[in-house]
Amino acid sequence: MRKIILSVLVLSLIGIFSCGKDETAPKVMLKGDAQIDHVLNSEFIEPGFAAFDNEDGDITANVVVSNLDIDKSGKQIINYTVTDTEGNEGKISREVTVFNEAIIIEGYWSGEYIYPYPSGNKVTYNENISTSETKNMDVVFTHFGDNTDSKVKATLINNTMSFEDITINGKVLSVTNTTLSNEKKRITIEYTFDGQNGVLVLVKNN
């Protein structure tokens, strides 16, 4: 009889201890897509998330969300992490691509310019336009008008551009008018350099 009682007691204790430890991790679920695009420098509106635990129930309020740098272009990961009362951790991630809207004109262009205009000769060259990693709509012409040492900054504004004046070899380059056409695959730039007019035309390479 004593052996039976001891056996029942041991089995009861085993049952108590085996049922007392919750090792099931909570589940975190995303609202919206797991991969999204976001415009550089713009406010990020969180699509939403939810978290549930088999013992604690709804623990959405306990979710810790990592930061997104809206002022830096490129792919970033937002982590959503939650821990239940037993210390079990649940986690999920969302990939966000922060992009500069001026990416539409990023890349290589075939260029030709006449300087001074209209009496000068037509000169062809290759241009590369890069986008800013920190300021939306800002771009850089890596060698404006075949000036290999020049990096001319500009801001894309609808179908035109605003340029900063720069000095090349002691001479001031100032853009007076810019037109983007053919679905932003052609850029016509009128400028003055060292007091003389010039015209530069760029066509996007496919």
mmCIF file of C-alpha atoms in Angstrom:
data_model
loop_
_atom_site.group_PDB
_atom_site.id
_atom_site.type_symbol
_atom_site.label_atom_id
_atom_site.label_comp_id
_atom_site.label_asym_id
_atom_site.label_seq_id
_atom_site.Cartn_x
_atom_site.Cartn_y
_atom_site.Cartn_z
ATOM 1 C CA MET A 1 0.000 0.000 0.000
ATOM 2 C CA ARG A 2 2.832 2.367 0.917
ATOM 3 C CA LYS A 3 4.509 1.674 -2.451
ATOM 4 C CA ILE A 4 1.297 2.538 -4.267
ATOM 5 C CA ILE A 5 0.962 5.826 -2.373
ATOM 6 C CA LEU A 6 4.591 6.719 -3.098
ATOM 7 C CA SER A 7 4.158 5.902 -6.762
ATOM 8 C CA VAL A 8 1.064 8.095 -7.003
ATOM 9 C CA LEU A 9 2.895 10.920 -5.203
ATOM 10 C CA VAL A 10 5.895 10.698 -7.540
ATOM 11 C CA LEU A 11 3.670 10.692 -10.615
ATOM 12 C CA SER A 12 1.758 13.687 -9.263
ATOM 13 C CA LEU A 13 4.962 15.627 -8.656
ATOM 14 C CA ILE A 14 6.201 14.785 -12.141
ATOM 15 C CA GLY A 15 2.908 16.011 -13.565
ATOM 16 C CA ILE A 16 3.084 19.238 -11.569
ATOM 17 C CA PHE A 17 6.632 20.068 -12.627
ATOM 18 C CA SER A 18 6.156 19.009 -16.256
ATOM 19 C CA CYS A 19 3.045 21.160 -16.622
ATOM 20 C CA GLY A 20 4.452 24.141 -14.751
ATOM 21 C CA LYS A 21 7.043 25.212 -17.351
ATOM 22 C CA ASP A 22 5.757 26.912 -20.501
ATOM 23 C CA GLU A 23 8.323 26.660 -23.278
ATOM 24 C CA THR A 24 6.127 27.807 -26.146
ATOM 25 C CA ALA A 25 7.315 31.044 -27.740
ATOM 26 C CA PRO A 26 4.723 33.746 -28.418
ATOM 27 C CA LYS A 27 3.780 34.439 -32.023
ATOM 28 C CA VAL A 28 4.313 37.841 -33.638
ATOM 29 C CA MET A 29 2.399 38.631 -36.822
ATOM 30 C CA LEU A 30 2.799 41.525 -39.246
ATOM 31 C CA LYS A 31 0.034 43.635 -40.692
ATOM 32 C CA GLY A 32 0.810 44.712 -44.234
ATOM 33 C CA ASP A 33 3.611 43.342 -46.391
ATOM 34 C CA ALA A 34 6.860 41.890 -45.081
ATOM 35 C CA GLN A 35 8.763 43.862 -47.741
ATOM 36 C CA ILE A 36 7.871 47.498 -48.398
ATOM 37 C CA ASP A 37 9.343 50.607 -50.033
ATOM 38 C CA HIS A 38 9.565 53.963 -48.275
ATOM 39 C CA VAL A 39 10.465 57.442 -49.557
ATOM 40 C CA LEU A 40 13.650 58.953 -48.127
ATOM 41 C CA ASN A 41 13.106 61.693 -45.474
ATOM 42 C CA SER A 42 9.358 61.033 -45.237
ATOM 43 C CA GLU A 43 7.435 60.029 -42.115
ATOM 44 C CA PHE A 44 7.166 56.268 -41.673
ATOM 45 C CA ILE A 45 3.716 55.026 -40.708
ATOM 46 C CA GLU A 46 3.939 51.589 -39.115
ATOM 47 C CA PRO A 47 1.585 49.168 -40.945
ATOM 48 C CA GLY A 48 0.927 47.338 -37.683
ATOM 49 C CA PHE A 49 1.584 44.064 -35.881
ATOM 50 C CA ALA A 50 0.077 41.737 -33.271
ATOM 51 C CA ALA A 51 1.462 39.269 -30.719
ATOM 52 C CA PHE A 52 -0.232 36.381 -28.909
ATOM 53 C CA ASP A 53 0.960 33.860 -26.329
ATOM 54 C CA ASN A 54 -0.566 30.495 -25.457
ATOM 55 C CA GLU A 55 -0.588 31.405 -21.752
ATOM 56 C CA ASP A 56 -0.551 35.215 -21.609
ATOM 57 C CA GLY A 57 -2.978 35.833 -24.458
ATOM 58 C CA ASP A 58 -2.762 39.122 -26.356
ATOM 59 C CA ILE A 59 0.641 40.695 -25.610
ATOM 60 C CA THR A 60 0.773 43.102 -28.543
ATOM 61 C CA ALA A 61 1.399 45.987 -26.140
ATOM 62 C CA ASN A 62 4.673 44.345 -25.058
ATOM 63 C CA VAL A 63 6.219 44.190 -28.531
ATOM 64 C CA VAL A 64 9.514 46.071 -28.877
ATOM 65 C CA VAL A 65 10.070 47.553 -32.357
ATOM 66 C CA SER A 66 13.536 48.492 -33.635
ATOM 67 C CA ASN A 67 14.114 51.854 -35.272
ATOM 68 C CA LEU A 68 14.026 52.742 -38.976
ATOM 69 C CA ASP A 69 16.397 55.435 -40.231
ATOM 70 C CA ILE A 70 14.204 57.402 -42.648
ATOM 71 C CA ASP A 71 17.131 59.690 -43.510
ATOM 72 C CA LYS A 72 19.344 56.958 -44.983
ATOM 73 C CA SER A 73 18.589 55.199 -48.259
ATOM 74 C CA GLY A 74 19.002 51.458 -48.682
ATOM 75 C CA LYS A 75 17.534 48.221 -47.328
ATOM 76 C CA GLN A 76 16.845 48.118 -43.596
ATOM 77 C CA ILE A 77 15.319 45.570 -41.243
ATOM 78 C CA ILE A 78 12.705 46.372 -38.599
ATOM 79 C CA ASN A 79 12.640 43.731 -35.851
ATOM 80 C CA TYR A 80 9.522 43.061 -33.771
ATOM 81 C CA THR A 81 10.342 41.213 -30.537
ATOM 82 C CA VAL A 82 8.179 40.154 -27.594
ATOM 83 C CA THR A 83 8.798 38.062 -24.455
ATOM 84 C CA ASP A 84 6.139 36.244 -22.414
ATOM 85 C CA THR A 85 6.078 35.887 -18.619
ATOM 86 C CA GLU A 86 8.088 32.656 -18.820
ATOM 87 C CA GLY A 87 10.870 34.357 -20.775
ATOM 88 C CA ASN A 88 10.054 32.792 -24.136
ATOM 89 C CA GLU A 89 10.842 35.146 -27.016
ATOM 90 C CA GLY A 90 8.959 35.615 -30.258
ATOM 91 C CA LYS A 91 10.336 37.614 -33.167
ATOM 92 C CA ILE A 92 9.546 38.628 -36.728
ATOM 93 C CA SER A 93 11.114 41.069 -39.190
ATOM 94 C CA ARG A 94 10.037 43.459 -41.934
ATOM 95 C CA GLU A 95 12.348 44.593 -44.760
ATOM 96 C CA VAL A 96 12.055 48.262 -45.694
ATOM 97 C CA THR A 97 13.793 49.764 -48.723
ATOM 98 C CA VAL A 98 14.261 53.497 -48.184
ATOM 99 C CA PHE A 99 14.696 55.133 -51.599
ATOM 100 C CA ASN A 100 15.387 58.496 -53.198
ATOM 101 C CA GLU A 101 12.570 59.356 -55.617
ATOM 102 C CA ALA A 102 15.147 60.803 -58.009
ATOM 103 C CA ILE A 103 16.285 57.234 -58.694
ATOM 104 C CA ILE A 104 14.302 57.545 -61.939
ATOM 105 C CA ILE A 105 17.187 59.573 -63.427
ATOM 106 C CA GLU A 106 20.021 57.680 -61.738
ATOM 107 C CA GLY A 107 22.531 55.979 -64.017
ATOM 108 C CA TYR A 108 24.505 56.559 -67.197
ATOM 109 C CA TRP A 109 23.607 59.110 -69.862
ATOM 110 C CA SER A 110 24.936 59.958 -73.311
ATOM 111 C CA GLY A 111 25.709 63.659 -73.362
ATOM 112 C CA GLU A 112 26.512 66.320 -75.916
ATOM 113 C CA TYR A 113 27.051 70.011 -75.416
ATOM 114 C CA ILE A 114 27.736 73.156 -77.416
ATOM 115 C CA TYR A 115 29.908 75.738 -75.718
ATOM 116 C CA PRO A 116 29.931 78.580 -76.333
ATOM 117 C CA TYR A 117 26.412 78.429 -77.738
ATOM 118 C CA PRO A 118 25.583 78.606 -80.625
ATOM 119 C CA SER A 119 28.990 79.162 -82.248
ATOM 120 C CA GLY A 120 30.935 76.391 -80.520
ATOM 121 C CA ASN A 121 31.510 72.834 -81.659
ATOM 122 C CA LYS A 122 29.289 69.980 -80.527
ATOM 123 C CA VAL A 123 31.128 67.714 -78.074
ATOM 124 C CA THR A 124 29.936 64.283 -76.925
ATOM 125 C CA TYR A 125 30.727 62.631 -73.613
ATOM 126 C CA ASN A 126 29.318 60.193 -71.039
ATOM 127 C CA GLU A 127 27.626 61.366 -67.848
ATOM 128 C CA ASN A 128 26.796 59.496 -64.651
ATOM 129 C CA ILE A 129 24.071 60.779 -62.341
ATOM 130 C CA SER A 130 23.991 59.436 -58.794
ATOM 131 C CA THR A 131 21.325 59.974 -56.137
ATOM 132 C CA SER A 132 21.883 61.322 -52.636
ATOM 133 C CA GLU A 133 21.722 58.752 -49.833
ATOM 134 C CA THR A 134 20.462 61.302 -47.319
ATOM 135 C CA LYS A 135 18.274 63.884 -49.112
ATOM 136 C CA ASN A 136 15.301 62.969 -51.255
ATOM 137 C CA MET A 137 15.266 64.314 -54.847
ATOM 138 C CA ASP A 138 18.919 65.390 -54.675
ATOM 139 C CA VAL A 139 21.361 64.108 -57.319
ATOM 140 C CA VAL A 140 24.977 64.600 -58.359
ATOM 141 C CA PHE A 141 26.327 64.966 -61.914
ATOM 142 C CA THR A 142 29.735 63.322 -61.624
ATOM 143 C CA HIS A 143 31.451 65.243 -64.455
ATOM 144 C CA PHE A 144 29.125 67.929 -65.761
ATOM 145 C CA GLY A 145 29.876 68.806 -69.392
ATOM 146 C CA ASP A 146 32.875 66.443 -69.460
ATOM 147 C CA ASN A 147 34.595 68.277 -66.595
ATOM 148 C CA THR A 148 36.074 65.224 -64.922
ATOM 149 C CA ASP A 149 36.926 67.083 -61.716
ATOM 150 C CA SER A 150 33.458 68.580 -61.221
ATOM 151 C CA LYS A 151 30.592 67.192 -59.176
ATOM 152 C CA VAL A 152 27.521 69.337 -59.717
ATOM 153 C CA LYS A 153 24.660 68.961 -57.230
ATOM 154 C CA ALA A 154 21.038 69.415 -58.280
ATOM 155 C CA THR A 155 17.509 68.872 -56.989
ATOM 156 C CA LEU A 156 14.842 67.246 -59.151
ATOM 157 C CA ILE A 157 11.579 69.237 -59.134
ATOM 158 C CA ASN A 158 8.895 67.668 -61.345
ATOM 159 C CA ASN A 159 10.110 68.249 -64.941
ATOM 160 C CA THR A 160 12.897 70.646 -64.093
ATOM 161 C CA MET A 161 15.947 70.809 -61.828
ATOM 162 C CA SER A 162 17.498 73.323 -59.472
ATOM 163 C CA PHE A 163 21.305 73.488 -59.565
ATOM 164 C CA GLU A 164 23.901 74.847 -57.196
ATOM 165 C CA ASP A 165 26.426 77.241 -58.706
ATOM 166 C CA ILE A 166 29.941 75.822 -58.653
ATOM 167 C CA THR A 167 33.417 76.978 -59.579
ATOM 168 C CA ILE A 168 35.473 74.925 -62.047
ATOM 169 C CA ASN A 169 39.090 75.940 -62.549
ATOM 170 C CA GLY A 170 38.293 79.342 -61.098
ATOM 171 C CA LYS A 171 35.307 79.895 -63.414
ATOM 172 C CA VAL A 172 31.670 79.997 -62.284
ATOM 173 C CA LEU A 173 29.169 77.526 -63.747
ATOM 174 C CA SER A 174 25.541 78.614 -63.342
ATOM 175 C CA VAL A 175 22.564 76.685 -64.740
ATOM 176 C CA THR A 176 19.815 78.995 -66.008
ATOM 177 C CA ASN A 177 17.169 76.544 -67.254
ATOM 178 C CA THR A 178 16.551 72.792 -67.208
ATOM 179 C CA THR A 179 13.875 70.723 -68.949
ATOM 180 C CA LEU A 180 13.182 67.007 -68.518
ATOM 181 C CA SER A 181 11.226 65.356 -71.332
ATOM 182 C CA ASN A 182 10.446 61.964 -72.876
ATOM 183 C CA GLU A 183 9.400 60.535 -69.484
ATOM 184 C CA LYS A 184 12.513 62.008 -67.851
ATOM 185 C CA LYS A 185 14.819 60.181 -70.272
ATOM 186 C CA ARG A 186 16.048 63.401 -71.866
ATOM 187 C CA ILE A 187 17.494 66.395 -70.025
ATOM 188 C CA THR A 188 18.194 69.749 -71.677
ATOM 189 C CA ILE A 189 20.319 72.142 -69.628
ATOM 190 C CA GLU A 190 21.047 75.767 -70.453
ATOM 191 C CA TYR A 191 23.903 77.320 -68.512
ATOM 192 C CA THR A 192 26.525 80.034 -68.364
ATOM 193 C CA PHE A 193 30.189 79.296 -67.781
ATOM 194 C CA ASP A 194 32.825 81.977 -67.515
ATOM 195 C CA GLY A 195 30.265 84.481 -68.785
ATOM 196 C CA GLN A 196 29.346 82.549 -71.947
ATOM 197 C CA ASN A 197 26.235 80.519 -72.720
ATOM 198 C CA GLY A 198 26.201 76.770 -73.217
ATOM 199 C CA VAL A 199 23.637 74.044 -73.918
ATOM 200 C CA LEU A 200 23.928 70.467 -72.689
ATOM 201 C CA VAL A 201 21.644 67.604 -73.762
ATOM 202 C CA LEU A 202 21.596 64.231 -71.984
ATOM 203 C CA VAL A 203 19.816 61.069 -73.147
ATOM 204 C CA LYS A 204 19.348 58.142 -70.757
ATOM 205 C CA ASN A 205 21.139 54.930 -71.692
ATOM 206 C CA ASN A 206 18.887 51.858 -71.497
#
